[in-house]
Amino acid sequence: PGGKREGGDAGFDRLLYYAYEPFSVESSQNELLFNNFIWGSWHGVAIKGGKNVTVLGMGCDNSVKGIYLTGCEGETVNLINSQLVCLGGTGRKSYIYADAKFRGTANVFNTTMWGTSTLGAEISGGRVNLTQGVMVSPGGVGVLLNNGHVSVSGLLIGDCSDAVFYIEDSATAADSS
């Protein structure tokens, strides 16, 4: 990550940077990441492309972005039974992050998210479906929709200091149940 970050532990940030993306999917087909675990990384699992990608039982402890989504033009990513924890590091932390270049669909099922994130889920592109799970202490906002589409169903979101949902004017759609 470029640029200077304010506050926090610079030494710890360096540690997270060295384990920047321990699990990264870019162009493979029928990829299955099964019961992997990482402690301390910038992006716990980065999905940047690929066809028919499934992540089953991912554990990310102390990642700045637990799940990082980008690219994936027209593809679907399934993330099932993950545990995502944000604890250390500086900058804008989130359990799930879909950047503005994300053009696919991410189905996130039965995910446990906790720790000290800045945001729970930050969606800036693509479509993200959050189905069942728990998001404890997501920081300021549980789900921030900058752009794209988010659907939330059966997700318990607790302890938000600002809002459970925040939808920017540029966002295309959001729904919850």
mmCIF file of C-alpha atoms in Angstrom, residues 37-120:
data_model
loop_
_atom_site.group_PDB
_atom_site.id
_atom_site.type_symbol
_atom_site.label_atom_id
_atom_site.label_comp_id
_atom_site.label_asym_id
_atom_site.label_seq_id
_atom_site.Cartn_x
_atom_site.Cartn_y
_atom_site.Cartn_z
ATOM 1 C CA PHE A 37 -5.867 -19.540 7.763
ATOM 2 C CA ILE A 38 -3.691 -16.420 7.861
ATOM 3 C CA TRP A 39 -2.633 -14.314 10.815
ATOM 4 C CA GLY A 40 -1.482 -10.817 9.973
ATOM 5 C CA SER A 41 -1.833 -9.588 6.381
ATOM 6 C CA TRP A 42 -2.936 -6.564 4.407
ATOM 7 C CA HIS A 43 -5.474 -8.538 2.306
ATOM 8 C CA GLY A 44 -6.363 -11.897 3.885
ATOM 9 C CA VAL A 45 -7.682 -13.324 0.628
ATOM 10 C CA ALA A 46 -7.611 -11.308 -2.607
ATOM 11 C CA ILE A 47 -9.929 -12.341 -5.424
ATOM 12 C CA LYS A 48 -8.816 -10.535 -8.586
ATOM 13 C CA GLY A 49 -10.307 -12.767 -11.273
ATOM 14 C CA GLY A 50 -10.891 -16.392 -12.137
ATOM 15 C CA LYS A 51 -13.907 -18.444 -13.073
ATOM 16 C CA ASN A 52 -15.960 -20.413 -10.562
ATOM 17 C CA VAL A 53 -14.012 -19.394 -7.433
ATOM 18 C CA THR A 54 -15.085 -20.821 -4.059
ATOM 19 C CA VAL A 55 -13.527 -19.967 -0.713
ATOM 20 C CA LEU A 56 -14.671 -22.380 1.991
ATOM 21 C CA GLY A 57 -13.746 -21.935 5.650
ATOM 22 C CA MET A 58 -11.297 -19.018 5.310
ATOM 23 C CA GLY A 59 -9.832 -17.672 8.532
ATOM 24 C CA CYS A 60 -8.248 -14.203 8.435
ATOM 25 C CA ASP A 61 -7.058 -12.934 11.790
ATOM 26 C CA ASN A 62 -5.569 -9.466 11.995
ATOM 27 C CA SER A 63 -5.976 -8.512 8.336
ATOM 28 C CA VAL A 64 -6.551 -4.913 7.245
ATOM 29 C CA LYS A 65 -8.985 -6.136 4.562
ATOM 30 C CA GLY A 66 -10.176 -9.683 5.304
ATOM 31 C CA ILE A 67 -11.670 -10.269 1.838
ATOM 32 C CA TYR A 68 -10.485 -8.022 -0.999
ATOM 33 C CA LEU A 69 -12.432 -8.124 -4.285
ATOM 34 C CA THR A 70 -11.379 -6.532 -7.589
ATOM 35 C CA GLY A 71 -11.778 -7.356 -11.285
ATOM 36 C CA CYS A 72 -13.794 -10.571 -11.822
ATOM 37 C CA GLU A 73 -15.657 -9.248 -14.886
ATOM 38 C CA GLY A 74 -19.026 -11.042 -14.942
ATOM 39 C CA GLU A 75 -17.815 -13.861 -12.664
ATOM 40 C CA THR A 76 -19.222 -15.192 -9.392
ATOM 41 C CA VAL A 77 -17.222 -15.753 -6.225
ATOM 42 C CA ASN A 78 -18.676 -17.808 -3.353
ATOM 43 C CA LEU A 79 -17.273 -17.286 0.148
ATOM 44 C CA ILE A 80 -18.687 -19.727 2.689
ATOM 45 C CA ASN A 81 -18.160 -20.043 6.472
ATOM 46 C CA SER A 82 -15.372 -17.485 6.826
ATOM 47 C CA GLN A 83 -14.066 -15.896 10.012
ATOM 48 C CA LEU A 84 -12.680 -12.407 9.441
ATOM 49 C CA VAL A 85 -10.947 -10.473 12.223
ATOM 50 C CA CYS A 86 -9.508 -6.945 12.083
ATOM 51 C CA LEU A 87 -7.354 -6.011 15.060
ATOM 52 C CA GLY A 88 -4.114 -4.154 14.351
ATOM 53 C CA GLY A 89 -2.595 -1.978 11.704
ATOM 54 C CA THR A 90 -3.557 1.496 10.615
ATOM 55 C CA GLY A 91 -5.578 2.897 7.764
ATOM 56 C CA ARG A 92 -9.119 2.072 6.747
ATOM 57 C CA LYS A 93 -9.844 -1.491 7.882
ATOM 58 C CA SER A 94 -12.819 -3.586 6.776
ATOM 59 C CA TYR A 95 -13.842 -7.214 6.882
ATOM 60 C CA ILE A 96 -15.034 -7.179 3.248
ATOM 61 C CA TYR A 97 -13.847 -4.715 0.618
ATOM 62 C CA ALA A 98 -14.996 -4.574 -3.023
ATOM 63 C CA ASP A 99 -13.094 -1.862 -4.880
ATOM 64 C CA ALA A 100 -14.380 0.277 -7.763
ATOM 65 C CA LYS A 101 -12.832 -2.155 -10.285
ATOM 66 C CA PHE A 102 -14.835 -5.120 -8.979
ATOM 67 C CA ARG A 103 -17.273 -6.154 -11.737
ATOM 68 C CA GLY A 104 -18.423 -9.561 -10.512
ATOM 69 C CA THR A 105 -20.789 -10.988 -7.919
ATOM 70 C CA ALA A 106 -19.647 -12.103 -4.485
ATOM 71 C CA ASN A 107 -21.946 -14.344 -2.441
ATOM 72 C CA VAL A 108 -20.841 -14.261 1.194
ATOM 73 C CA PHE A 109 -22.543 -16.918 3.346
ATOM 74 C CA ASN A 110 -22.370 -17.604 7.120
ATOM 75 C CA THR A 111 -19.504 -15.262 7.910
ATOM 76 C CA THR A 112 -18.335 -14.253 11.382
ATOM 77 C CA MET A 113 -16.669 -10.818 11.507
ATOM 78 C CA TRP A 114 -15.252 -9.179 14.603
ATOM 79 C CA GLY A 115 -12.432 -7.042 15.966
ATOM 80 C CA THR A 116 -11.687 -3.362 15.548
ATOM 81 C CA SER A 117 -12.442 -2.549 11.928
ATOM 82 C CA THR A 118 -13.162 0.936 10.642
ATOM 83 C CA LEU A 119 -16.031 -0.300 8.464
ATOM 84 C CA GLY A 120 -17.767 -3.661 8.304
#
